[in-house]
Amino acid sequence: MSSMLTLILPAAAVLALALIITNPSAKAVAQFAWNCFLKPIGHVGSDQKSALESFYKGQAKIYDTTRKKLLKGRHTMLSLSVSHLKKSKDIVWIDFGGGTGWNIEKMNEVVPITSFKEIHLVDLSPSLCEVAQNRFAARGWSNVHVHCIDATTFQLPNKETRADLITLSYSLSMIPSYYSMIDRICQLVHSDSIFAVVDFYVQSNATLNGKATSVGGVLLRHVNWLSRTFWRLWFEFDRVYLDSSRRDYLEYRFGTIKSLNMRNKSLGGIPYYIWIGCDKDRSQDFMYRLNALATESPYLAPSNASSDALANQEQIQIRSKGYEATVINMEHNLPYPSFYYQSEVWRIYYDAENPHYHQFNNQYIYAFTWEDPREDINLLNLGPSDVVLAITSAGDNILTYAAMENPPKRIHGVDLNPHQNHLMELKLASLRCLPFEDVWKIFGDGKHEDFMKILVTKLSPHLSSHALQFWIKNGKKYLDPKTKGLYDSGSTRWAIRIARWLFFALGLESDVKRLLKTQTIKEQLKVWNESIRPALFNPIFCKLILGNPVFLWKALGVPVNQANMIEGGILQYIVDTIDPLISRSLISDDNYFYHLCLTGSYSPKNCPDYITKKGYFNLAKRKGALDTIRLHTDTINDVSDRLAPGTLTVAIIMDHMDWFEPTGTLAVEEIQALNKSLAKGGRVMLRSSSKTPWYIKTFESQGFSCKSAATRFSGTSIDRVNMYASTWICTKLYNTAEKERSGSIKPLEL
Ligand SMILES: C[S@@+](CC[C@H](N)C(=O)[O-])C[C@H]1O[C@@H](n2cnc3c(N)ncnc32)[C@H](O)[C@@H]1O
Ligand SMILES: *[C@@H]1O[C@H](CO)[C@@H](O)[C@H](O)[C@H]1NC(C)=O
Ligand SMILES: *[C@@H]1O[C@H](CO)[C@@H](O)[C@H](O)[C@H]1NC(C)=O
Ligand SMILES: *[C@@H]1O[C@H](CO)[C@@H](O)[C@H](O)[C@H]1NC(C)=O
Ligand SMILES: *[C@@H]1O[C@H](CO)[C@@H](O)[C@H](O)[C@H]1NC(C)=O
Ligand SMILES: *[C@@H]1O[C@H](CO)[C@@H](O)[C@H](O)[C@H]1NC(C)=O
C-alpha cells in the first residue's frame, strides 16, 4: 500500500503541474489542488452530503475551469445522446449529478435549451447547486429546474411525465448506491428514452468473458493491471469509485446502443467511457430489428423475439451467430447484443472478441476496391432477381451494384476483417443522411474539415457501436484536411505512397502531371511512351523494387501463394498490366483506379459510381436502396453455411482463392460451402493472377461448369484495372433433386 502512495503523490504533483501549465488561472489550480489532494475529506462513514459539501464548497466557483480538461467527452456524450433521440421537440431531460450546470450550458450549443419542455438538474451538493441556479437565472432559462437532493430519491414533479433523455456525466462513479440510481432511472423512462453516461472506468478483459455478447464496447476496453490499480486508488481519495460493476450494471439493466472506450493522452490516459443505452425490451424497435435482419435465411434472425417462438424453432438446423448469441443472453437474463439495438439493419452480429480478428491490427487493408465493377455488371448481367454475395473490400463495388437502375434484390457483403465493414458502414451511413457535398468531401476528396462533428451529430445513429468506436478513434487522423486524406489509410496507402515516391525518385512528377492533363488517348500514349515508360520499366529498377516480394505484399497486397501463380515473371506481369491501359481509356477521365493511385483522390467525373451525382441519387434518394445490403464479418464459408441453401444466385469472390495453398483443403471447403448456398444455375465470378488457376479443376470436380470470361494477353486489357490475368465464371449445374450426375446435363447459358 505504501508503495502505491509513493506512486500517487508524485503523480498528484505532476497532474497539478500539468494543470498549472495548461490552465490560465494559477489560483484556480492551487484551490483545486488543495481541495483534491491535500485537504482531508469527511472521514469515512460521515454522510455523503456533508462529505460532498466539504469537498466541493471551497471549489464550487472554480469548478468549471478546473474540470474542463479533466472531465473529457462530456460534449461528445451530449451530442451523441441527442442524435439518438427519436423526437426533436418537447424533450424532458434529467441530468443527474449535474453539478454546476456546465452540461446544460454546453447542450445549448447542440440544441437550444429553450426548446426543451423541462430540464431537471439533480445534485446533492448545495454549493454546486447554487452556482447552477445562478447560471440559469442569468440566462433566463425558466424551464430548467435545480433539485438539491440525493439523486436516488428523485421523482419528476408531475408523476405522469416520463423523461425522454437522462444523462449522468462523471456522477455514476460518485453515487454510492449506484444500483438504486440505475433502478430509479428504469422507473423514470419510457420505451423510446435515451440514457447516456460518460465516466471514468477501469476494467480487466477477464471480467468481460461471458457477457461479451451483450455489450457493444469490448474493443479497447481492457485496462492493464498497473493502470487499473493506480487509477482506482487515486480516485478513491476523492470518493470516486471506478469499479467495473457500475458500468456492468448499466449494461445489464439497459440495452446498449453505443459503448465507446476512450483515453486521452493529455491527461495521462485515464480510461473513460461514453455509453448510450435504451430500454432493453424496447419492443417495437426490437421486432423491427429482428425482422429486418432476416436475409434469405429465416434463421439468420428469428422472426420473433419471445422465448416461446425461439423454442418452437427447435427443429430448425441452421442458426445464425446472432441468433445463438441472443439465446445465450436470454438464458443469462442479459439484454440482447448491441447489434439488435441499432437503427440500421446492415451490420449482421459478430463477436468482436473472436481472436480471428486480431490478425488485422485494428486496421483495414483496402481503402478502395481494386476491381472493375463495370465488367462484373456486364459479364453477370445482374438484375432485380439476383441475390449476390460479394467480398466487401472497401465496398465500392457493392455500392456500384446497389446503385444500378435495376439492382439485385439482396447484396451480402462478406469480409473477415471487421474494419473493412466499418469503412463500408461509414459509406452507407453517409449515403443515408448526408447531402451530396459532404459525401463527396469525405470519399471523393478524402478530407472533411468537420468530419468529427458530422460523425457524432449525424452519422452516429446509423453506425454500429463498433464502427463508431473505430471512426471516433481514427476519423481525425484519416480525414482532417491537414492530413493526406482517407486514401492515405489502410495498407493500400503504401500503393499510393510508393507511387508518389517512385515518380519523385525517377524525376517523373511533372510527366505524371502532364499525363493527367492529356485530352486524347494519342497524347496520353505519347507522354507514356516517351517519358514515363522508359524510366519506369528500366530493368535494374524493376528488379530491385517491382519484383520484390516485400513490395508486392506491402504495396499491392499480393501474397506469396498468389505471386507463385503468376506466369512469365513479375516484371512481364506488370508491363502486361499497365501498358495496355494507356490505350484503353484516359486515366484522367475514365480510370478512377489509377487516377486515385497517382493523385490520392478522385475527380467528380472519374470516381466510383456511388459518389457520382447519379449514383448518389440512386442510393440516397431511392427508397430501400441501401436496405438491400447486409454486412457479414466472417469467412465466406461461415456465411454460406448459414444462408438458406439454394438462395444465392451470384457470388463474386474476387481474387481471394489465389491466396490459398494449392495442396490445402481451404479451396474445396469454400467451393462446397458456396455450392450449398447457391441456387441451381447460380454463378461464381472470380479473378486470378493466373490465366488458368489451379482451383478451376476443383470447381469442376464439385459440379460446376467453368468458363473463362476474359483472359489477358500481352498488349490487351480486359478491364480498367487489368491487374488480373483472367476472369472466370463457374456455374452450379445440379440441384439435390437431380440425381443424374452424368455428363449429360448441359451447362446453363451464362
Ligand atoms: C464529478 S461531478 C460532475 C458534475 C457534472 N455532471 C459535470 O460533468 O461537470 C459529480 C457530481 O455528482 C454529484 N453527486 C454525487 N453523489 C450524488 C448523489 N447521491 N445525488 C446527487 N448528486 C450526487 C456531486 O455533487 C457532483 O456534483
Ligand atoms: C486481456 O488483454 C491482454 C492484453 O491485451 C491479453 O494479453 C490477454 O490475453 C487478455 N485476456 C483475456 C482473458 O482476454
Ligand atoms: C484530448 O484532449 C485534448 C484537449 O482537450 C483535445 O484537443 C484532443 O482532441 C483530445 N484527444 C482525443 C484523442 O480525444
Ligand atoms: C410473435 O409473438 C407474438 C406475441 O409475443 C405472437 O402474437 C405472434 O404470433 C408471434 N409471431 C410469430 C411469427 O411467431
Ligand atoms: C508507343 O510505343 C509502342 C511500342 O512500344 C508503339 O507500338 C506505339 O505506336 C507507340 N505510340 C506512340 C503514340 O508513340
Ligand atoms: C452441390 O449442392 C447440391 C445441392 O444444391 C448437392 O446436391 C450436390 O451434391 C452438391 N455437390 C457436391 C459436389 O457436394
Short mmCIF file of N, CA, C and O in Angstrom, two decimals, residues 283-384:
data_model
loop_
_atom_site.label_atom_id
_atom_site.label_comp_id
_atom_site.label_asym_id
_atom_site.label_seq_id
_atom_site.Cartn_x
_atom_site.Cartn_y
_atom_site.Cartn_z
N SER A 283 -39.74 -2.87 -27.43
CA SER A 283 -40.25 -3.98 -28.22
C SER A 283 -40.39 -3.68 -29.70
O SER A 283 -39.84 -4.39 -30.53
N GLN A 284 -41.09 -2.61 -30.04
CA GLN A 284 -41.38 -2.38 -31.46
C GLN A 284 -40.11 -2.33 -32.28
O GLN A 284 -39.97 -3.02 -33.28
N ASP A 285 -39.19 -1.54 -31.76
CA ASP A 285 -37.93 -1.38 -32.43
C ASP A 285 -37.24 -2.72 -32.60
O ASP A 285 -36.65 -3.03 -33.62
N PHE A 286 -37.34 -3.49 -31.53
CA PHE A 286 -36.61 -4.74 -31.49
C PHE A 286 -37.18 -5.73 -32.50
O PHE A 286 -36.45 -6.43 -33.19
N MET A 287 -38.48 -5.77 -32.58
CA MET A 287 -39.14 -6.64 -33.56
C MET A 287 -38.69 -6.27 -34.96
O MET A 287 -38.35 -7.12 -35.77
N TYR A 288 -38.71 -4.96 -35.18
CA TYR A 288 -38.31 -4.48 -36.50
C TYR A 288 -36.89 -4.93 -36.79
O TYR A 288 -36.58 -5.41 -37.87
N ARG A 289 -36.06 -4.78 -35.79
CA ARG A 289 -34.66 -5.13 -35.93
C ARG A 289 -34.51 -6.61 -36.29
O ARG A 289 -33.80 -6.98 -37.21
N LEU A 290 -35.21 -7.45 -35.56
CA LEU A 290 -35.11 -8.88 -35.81
C LEU A 290 -35.62 -9.23 -37.19
O LEU A 290 -35.00 -10.00 -37.92
N ASN A 291 -36.77 -8.66 -37.54
CA ASN A 291 -37.33 -9.00 -38.83
C ASN A 291 -36.46 -8.47 -39.96
O ASN A 291 -36.24 -9.15 -40.95
N ALA A 292 -35.99 -7.27 -39.77
CA ALA A 292 -35.20 -6.67 -40.83
C ALA A 292 -33.88 -7.39 -41.00
O ALA A 292 -33.29 -7.38 -42.06
N LEU A 293 -33.41 -7.99 -39.93
CA LEU A 293 -32.16 -8.72 -40.02
C LEU A 293 -32.30 -9.93 -40.91
O LEU A 293 -31.34 -10.45 -41.43
N ALA A 294 -33.54 -10.41 -41.04
CA ALA A 294 -33.75 -11.63 -41.80
C ALA A 294 -33.27 -11.41 -43.22
O ALA A 294 -33.65 -10.48 -43.90
N THR A 295 -32.40 -12.25 -43.64
CA THR A 295 -31.93 -12.17 -45.01
C THR A 295 -32.65 -13.30 -45.75
O THR A 295 -33.79 -13.56 -45.47
N GLU A 296 -31.97 -13.95 -46.66
CA GLU A 296 -32.64 -15.04 -47.36
C GLU A 296 -33.03 -16.14 -46.40
O GLU A 296 -33.97 -16.86 -46.59
N SER A 297 -32.23 -16.28 -45.35
CA SER A 297 -32.50 -17.34 -44.42
C SER A 297 -33.43 -16.85 -43.33
O SER A 297 -33.16 -15.85 -42.69
N PRO A 298 -34.53 -17.55 -43.09
CA PRO A 298 -35.38 -17.14 -41.96
C PRO A 298 -34.64 -17.35 -40.65
O PRO A 298 -34.99 -16.78 -39.64
N TYR A 299 -33.57 -18.13 -40.70
CA TYR A 299 -32.88 -18.46 -39.45
C TYR A 299 -31.79 -17.46 -39.11
O TYR A 299 -31.25 -17.50 -38.03
N LEU A 300 -31.46 -16.60 -40.06
CA LEU A 300 -30.44 -15.61 -39.74
C LEU A 300 -30.93 -14.70 -38.64
O LEU A 300 -30.17 -14.16 -37.89
N ALA A 301 -32.22 -14.52 -38.58
CA ALA A 301 -32.79 -13.78 -37.48
C ALA A 301 -34.14 -14.38 -37.20
O ALA A 301 -34.96 -14.49 -38.09
N PRO A 302 -34.39 -14.79 -35.99
CA PRO A 302 -35.70 -15.35 -35.68
C PRO A 302 -36.77 -14.29 -35.90
O PRO A 302 -36.52 -13.11 -35.65
N SER A 303 -37.93 -14.71 -36.38
CA SER A 303 -38.94 -13.72 -36.71
C SER A 303 -39.59 -13.15 -35.46
O SER A 303 -40.29 -12.17 -35.51
N ASN A 304 -39.34 -13.75 -34.33
CA ASN A 304 -39.99 -13.28 -33.12
C ASN A 304 -39.01 -13.33 -31.96
O ASN A 304 -38.21 -14.24 -31.84
N ALA A 305 -39.11 -12.37 -31.07
CA ALA A 305 -38.12 -12.29 -30.00
C ALA A 305 -38.50 -13.14 -28.78
O ALA A 305 -37.66 -13.43 -27.96
N SER A 306 -39.76 -13.53 -28.67
CA SER A 306 -40.18 -14.21 -27.45
C SER A 306 -39.51 -15.58 -27.36
O SER A 306 -39.24 -16.23 -28.36
N SER A 307 -39.28 -16.02 -26.14
CA SER A 307 -38.56 -17.28 -25.98
C SER A 307 -39.42 -18.45 -26.45
O SER A 307 -38.90 -19.47 -26.89
N ASP A 308 -40.75 -18.30 -26.39
CA ASP A 308 -41.64 -19.35 -26.91
C ASP A 308 -41.34 -19.60 -28.37
O ASP A 308 -41.16 -20.73 -28.82
N ALA A 309 -41.30 -18.47 -29.11
CA ALA A 309 -41.10 -18.59 -30.54
C ALA A 309 -39.74 -19.22 -30.82
O ALA A 309 -39.61 -20.04 -31.71
N LEU A 310 -38.75 -18.83 -30.00
CA LEU A 310 -37.43 -19.41 -30.20
C LEU A 310 -37.47 -20.91 -29.94
O LEU A 310 -36.89 -21.70 -30.67
N ALA A 311 -38.20 -21.31 -28.90
CA ALA A 311 -38.28 -22.72 -28.56
C ALA A 311 -38.97 -23.50 -29.67
O ALA A 311 -38.62 -24.64 -29.97
N ASN A 312 -39.97 -22.87 -30.30
CA ASN A 312 -40.70 -23.54 -31.36
C ASN A 312 -39.84 -23.84 -32.58
O ASN A 312 -40.24 -24.62 -33.43
N GLN A 313 -38.72 -23.15 -32.68
CA GLN A 313 -37.89 -23.35 -33.85
C GLN A 313 -36.86 -24.44 -33.63
O GLN A 313 -35.90 -24.59 -34.38
N GLU A 314 -37.06 -25.19 -32.58
CA GLU A 314 -36.16 -26.29 -32.20
C GLU A 314 -35.72 -27.13 -33.40
O GLU A 314 -34.56 -27.46 -33.54
N GLN A 315 -36.70 -27.45 -34.26
CA GLN A 315 -36.40 -28.40 -35.34
C GLN A 315 -35.49 -27.81 -36.41
O GLN A 315 -34.91 -28.54 -37.21
N ILE A 316 -35.35 -26.48 -36.41
CA ILE A 316 -34.54 -25.87 -37.46
C ILE A 316 -33.05 -26.15 -37.23
O ILE A 316 -32.55 -26.04 -36.11
N GLN A 317 -32.36 -26.51 -38.28
CA GLN A 317 -30.98 -26.94 -38.14
C GLN A 317 -29.99 -25.76 -38.19
O GLN A 317 -29.02 -25.75 -37.47
N ILE A 318 -30.24 -24.82 -39.09
CA ILE A 318 -29.25 -23.75 -39.28
C ILE A 318 -29.56 -22.57 -38.37
O ILE A 318 -30.69 -22.11 -38.32
N ARG A 319 -28.55 -22.11 -37.68
CA ARG A 319 -28.72 -20.95 -36.80
C ARG A 319 -27.71 -19.88 -37.19
O ARG A 319 -26.57 -20.20 -37.52
N SER A 320 -28.12 -18.62 -37.07
CA SER A 320 -27.12 -17.57 -37.27
C SER A 320 -26.37 -17.37 -35.97
O SER A 320 -26.86 -17.72 -34.89
N LYS A 321 -25.20 -16.76 -36.06
CA LYS A 321 -24.44 -16.50 -34.84
C LYS A 321 -25.17 -15.47 -33.96
O LYS A 321 -25.10 -15.54 -32.75
N GLY A 322 -25.85 -14.54 -34.59
CA GLY A 322 -26.60 -13.55 -33.84
C GLY A 322 -27.73 -14.19 -33.06
O GLY A 322 -28.02 -13.82 -31.92
N TYR A 323 -28.35 -15.17 -33.67
CA TYR A 323 -29.42 -15.91 -33.01
C TYR A 323 -28.86 -16.65 -31.80
O TYR A 323 -29.40 -16.59 -30.71
N GLU A 324 -27.75 -17.33 -32.02
CA GLU A 324 -27.14 -18.10 -30.93
C GLU A 324 -26.75 -17.19 -29.77
O GLU A 324 -27.00 -17.51 -28.61
N ALA A 325 -26.18 -16.04 -30.11
CA ALA A 325 -25.77 -15.10 -29.05
C ALA A 325 -26.99 -14.62 -28.28
O ALA A 325 -26.96 -14.46 -27.06
N THR A 326 -28.09 -14.38 -29.02
CA THR A 326 -29.30 -13.89 -28.37
C THR A 326 -29.84 -14.94 -27.40
O THR A 326 -30.24 -14.60 -26.28
N VAL A 327 -29.82 -16.19 -27.82
CA VAL A 327 -30.32 -17.25 -26.94
C VAL A 327 -29.46 -17.33 -25.67
O VAL A 327 -29.99 -17.41 -24.56
N ILE A 328 -28.15 -17.23 -25.86
CA ILE A 328 -27.27 -17.27 -24.67
C ILE A 328 -27.60 -16.11 -23.74
O ILE A 328 -27.76 -16.29 -22.53
N ASN A 329 -27.76 -14.93 -24.31
CA ASN A 329 -28.06 -13.78 -23.46
C ASN A 329 -29.40 -13.96 -22.74
O ASN A 329 -29.54 -13.59 -21.58
N MET A 330 -30.37 -14.50 -23.45
CA MET A 330 -31.68 -14.69 -22.81
C MET A 330 -31.58 -15.69 -21.67
O MET A 330 -32.16 -15.50 -20.61
N GLU A 331 -30.82 -16.74 -21.87
CA GLU A 331 -30.63 -17.72 -20.80
C GLU A 331 -30.00 -17.08 -19.57
O GLU A 331 -30.29 -17.46 -18.45
N HIS A 332 -29.13 -16.09 -19.80
CA HIS A 332 -28.44 -15.46 -18.69
C HIS A 332 -29.13 -14.19 -18.22
O HIS A 332 -28.54 -13.42 -17.47
N ASN A 333 -30.34 -13.98 -18.75
CA ASN A 333 -31.09 -12.81 -18.32
C ASN A 333 -30.39 -11.50 -18.70
O ASN A 333 -30.52 -10.50 -17.99
N LEU A 334 -29.62 -11.50 -19.77
CA LEU A 334 -28.91 -10.30 -20.21
C LEU A 334 -29.67 -9.66 -21.37
O LEU A 334 -30.44 -10.33 -22.05
N PRO A 335 -29.45 -8.38 -21.61
CA PRO A 335 -30.08 -7.76 -22.78
C PRO A 335 -29.56 -8.40 -24.07
O PRO A 335 -28.61 -9.17 -24.04
N TYR A 336 -30.16 -8.03 -25.18
CA TYR A 336 -29.71 -8.57 -26.47
C TYR A 336 -28.35 -7.95 -26.84
O TYR A 336 -27.99 -6.90 -26.32
N PRO A 337 -27.65 -8.58 -27.73
CA PRO A 337 -26.38 -7.98 -28.19
C PRO A 337 -26.63 -6.59 -28.77
O PRO A 337 -27.70 -6.33 -29.32
N SER A 338 -25.64 -5.74 -28.67
CA SER A 338 -25.85 -4.33 -29.06
C SER A 338 -26.31 -4.20 -30.51
O SER A 338 -26.98 -3.23 -30.85
N PHE A 339 -25.96 -5.16 -31.37
CA PHE A 339 -26.37 -5.08 -32.77
C PHE A 339 -27.88 -4.96 -32.92
O PHE A 339 -28.38 -4.38 -33.86
N TYR A 340 -28.60 -5.54 -31.97
CA TYR A 340 -30.06 -5.55 -32.08
C TYR A 340 -30.68 -4.21 -31.73
O TYR A 340 -31.85 -3.99 -32.00
N TYR A 341 -29.92 -3.33 -31.11
CA TYR A 341 -30.49 -2.03 -30.73
C TYR A 341 -30.14 -0.92 -31.72
O TYR A 341 -30.47 0.23 -31.51
N GLN A 342 -29.45 -1.28 -32.80
CA GLN A 342 -29.06 -0.26 -33.78
C GLN A 342 -30.26 0.10 -34.65
O GLN A 342 -31.17 -0.70 -34.82
N SER A 343 -30.22 1.29 -35.23
CA SER A 343 -31.37 1.69 -36.03
C SER A 343 -31.26 1.19 -37.47
O SER A 343 -32.25 1.16 -38.17
N GLU A 344 -30.07 0.79 -37.90
CA GLU A 344 -29.92 0.28 -39.27
C GLU A 344 -29.76 -1.24 -39.24
O GLU A 344 -29.32 -1.81 -38.25
N VAL A 345 -30.09 -1.85 -40.36
CA VAL A 345 -30.11 -3.32 -40.40
C VAL A 345 -28.89 -3.91 -41.11
O VAL A 345 -28.79 -5.12 -41.24
N TRP A 346 -27.97 -3.06 -41.54
CA TRP A 346 -26.89 -3.54 -42.40
C TRP A 346 -25.99 -4.56 -41.74
O TRP A 346 -25.71 -5.61 -42.29
N ARG A 347 -25.51 -4.17 -40.58
CA ARG A 347 -24.43 -4.96 -39.99
C ARG A 347 -25.01 -6.16 -39.26
O ARG A 347 -25.81 -6.01 -38.34
N ILE A 348 -24.57 -7.35 -39.65
CA ILE A 348 -25.01 -8.57 -39.00
C ILE A 348 -24.11 -8.80 -37.79
O ILE A 348 -22.91 -8.54 -37.84
N TYR A 349 -24.70 -9.31 -36.73
CA TYR A 349 -23.97 -9.59 -35.49
C TYR A 349 -22.66 -10.33 -35.73
O TYR A 349 -22.61 -11.28 -36.51
N TYR A 350 -21.62 -9.93 -35.05
CA TYR A 350 -20.42 -10.76 -34.95
C TYR A 350 -19.81 -10.57 -33.57
O TYR A 350 -20.07 -9.57 -32.90
N ASP A 351 -19.03 -11.54 -33.15
CA ASP A 351 -18.44 -11.49 -31.82
C ASP A 351 -17.09 -10.81 -31.91
O ASP A 351 -16.10 -11.41 -32.34
N ALA A 352 -17.03 -9.56 -31.48
CA ALA A 352 -15.82 -8.75 -31.68
C ALA A 352 -14.60 -9.35 -30.98
O ALA A 352 -13.47 -9.00 -31.30
N GLU A 353 -14.83 -10.24 -30.01
CA GLU A 353 -13.70 -10.79 -29.27
C GLU A 353 -13.08 -12.01 -29.93
O GLU A 353 -12.10 -12.55 -29.42
N ASN A 354 -13.65 -12.44 -31.03
CA ASN A 354 -13.11 -13.60 -31.72
C ASN A 354 -11.65 -13.36 -32.11
O ASN A 354 -11.34 -12.39 -32.79
N PRO A 355 -10.73 -14.23 -31.66
CA PRO A 355 -9.30 -13.99 -31.92
C PRO A 355 -8.94 -13.92 -33.41
O PRO A 355 -7.90 -13.36 -33.76
N HIS A 356 -9.81 -14.45 -34.28
CA HIS A 356 -9.60 -14.32 -35.72
C HIS A 356 -9.33 -12.88 -36.16
O HIS A 356 -8.64 -12.63 -37.14
N TYR A 357 -9.96 -11.96 -35.46
CA TYR A 357 -9.90 -10.57 -35.90
C TYR A 357 -8.59 -9.89 -35.49
O TYR A 357 -8.30 -8.80 -35.97
N HIS A 358 -7.85 -10.53 -34.58
CA HIS A 358 -6.65 -9.86 -34.08
C HIS A 358 -5.60 -9.68 -35.17
O HIS A 358 -4.81 -8.74 -35.13
N GLN A 359 -5.60 -10.59 -36.16
CA GLN A 359 -4.58 -10.53 -37.20
C GLN A 359 -4.62 -9.21 -37.98
O GLN A 359 -3.67 -8.88 -38.68
N PHE A 360 -5.71 -8.48 -37.87
CA PHE A 360 -5.84 -7.29 -38.72
C PHE A 360 -5.30 -6.01 -38.09
O PHE A 360 -5.38 -4.93 -38.69
N ASN A 361 -4.79 -6.11 -36.83
CA ASN A 361 -4.15 -4.95 -36.21
C ASN A 361 -5.02 -3.70 -36.21
O ASN A 361 -4.54 -2.60 -36.52
N ASN A 362 -6.28 -3.86 -35.91
CA ASN A 362 -7.18 -2.70 -35.80
C ASN A 362 -7.19 -1.82 -37.02
O ASN A 362 -7.30 -0.60 -36.93
N GLN A 363 -7.09 -2.43 -38.20
CA GLN A 363 -6.93 -1.61 -39.40
C GLN A 363 -7.52 -2.34 -40.62
O GLN A 363 -7.53 -3.56 -40.66
N TYR A 364 -8.02 -1.59 -41.56
CA TYR A 364 -8.42 -2.24 -42.80
C TYR A 364 -7.23 -2.29 -43.76
O TYR A 364 -6.25 -1.56 -43.59
N ILE A 365 -7.34 -3.17 -44.75
CA ILE A 365 -6.28 -3.28 -45.74
C ILE A 365 -6.60 -2.36 -46.92
O ILE A 365 -5.80 -1.54 -47.31
N TYR A 366 -7.82 -2.49 -47.43
CA TYR A 366 -8.19 -1.77 -48.65
C TYR A 366 -9.00 -0.52 -48.34
O TYR A 366 -10.11 -0.60 -47.84
N ALA A 367 -8.45 0.64 -48.66
CA ALA A 367 -9.21 1.88 -48.54
C ALA A 367 -10.03 2.11 -49.81
O ALA A 367 -10.91 2.97 -49.84
N PHE A 368 -9.73 1.36 -50.85
CA PHE A 368 -10.52 1.44 -52.10
C PHE A 368 -10.54 0.05 -52.71
O PHE A 368 -9.71 -0.80 -52.38
N THR A 369 -11.50 -0.20 -53.57
CA THR A 369 -11.66 -1.54 -54.15
C THR A 369 -10.94 -1.60 -55.48
O THR A 369 -11.11 -0.72 -56.33
N TRP A 370 -10.14 -2.64 -55.63
CA TRP A 370 -9.21 -2.70 -56.74
C TRP A 370 -9.69 -3.70 -57.80
O TRP A 370 -8.94 -4.52 -58.30
N GLU A 371 -10.98 -3.68 -58.12
CA GLU A 371 -11.50 -4.48 -59.23
C GLU A 371 -12.56 -3.63 -59.92
O GLU A 371 -13.21 -2.81 -59.29
N ASP A 372 -12.73 -3.88 -61.22
CA ASP A 372 -13.58 -3.00 -62.03
C ASP A 372 -15.03 -3.51 -62.07
O ASP A 372 -15.32 -4.49 -62.75
N PRO A 373 -15.93 -2.86 -61.36
CA PRO A 373 -17.30 -3.38 -61.27
C PRO A 373 -18.06 -3.27 -62.59
O PRO A 373 -19.06 -3.95 -62.79
N ARG A 374 -17.59 -2.42 -63.49
CA ARG A 374 -18.29 -2.27 -64.77
C ARG A 374 -18.29 -3.62 -65.50
O ARG A 374 -19.30 -4.03 -66.07
N GLU A 375 -17.14 -4.31 -65.43
CA GLU A 375 -17.05 -5.62 -66.09
C GLU A 375 -17.93 -6.65 -65.37
O GLU A 375 -18.56 -7.48 -66.01
N ASP A 376 -17.97 -6.59 -64.05
CA ASP A 376 -18.81 -7.54 -63.29
C ASP A 376 -20.24 -7.44 -63.78
O ASP A 376 -20.90 -8.44 -64.04
N ILE A 377 -20.70 -6.20 -63.89
CA ILE A 377 -22.10 -6.00 -64.26
C ILE A 377 -22.35 -6.48 -65.69
O ILE A 377 -23.35 -7.14 -65.97
N ASN A 378 -21.41 -6.18 -66.59
CA ASN A 378 -21.53 -6.65 -67.98
C ASN A 378 -21.56 -8.16 -68.07
O ASN A 378 -22.41 -8.75 -68.72
N LEU A 379 -20.60 -8.78 -67.40
CA LEU A 379 -20.45 -10.23 -67.54
C LEU A 379 -21.57 -10.99 -66.85
O LEU A 379 -22.01 -12.03 -67.32
N LEU A 380 -22.03 -10.46 -65.74
CA LEU A 380 -23.01 -11.21 -64.94
C LEU A 380 -24.45 -10.83 -65.27
O LEU A 380 -25.37 -11.53 -64.90
N ASN A 381 -24.60 -9.71 -65.96
CA ASN A 381 -25.94 -9.26 -66.32
C ASN A 381 -26.84 -9.24 -65.08
O ASN A 381 -27.93 -9.83 -65.07
N LEU A 382 -26.38 -8.59 -64.04
CA LEU A 382 -27.11 -8.57 -62.77
C LEU A 382 -28.48 -7.92 -62.94
O LEU A 382 -28.64 -6.99 -63.72
N GLY A 383 -29.46 -8.41 -62.19
CA GLY A 383 -30.80 -7.84 -62.27
C GLY A 383 -31.56 -8.01 -60.96
O GLY A 383 -31.02 -8.55 -60.00
N PRO A 384 -32.79 -7.54 -60.93
CA PRO A 384 -33.54 -7.49 -59.67
C PRO A 384 -33.87 -8.85 -59.05
O PRO A 384 -34.29 -8.91 -57.90
#
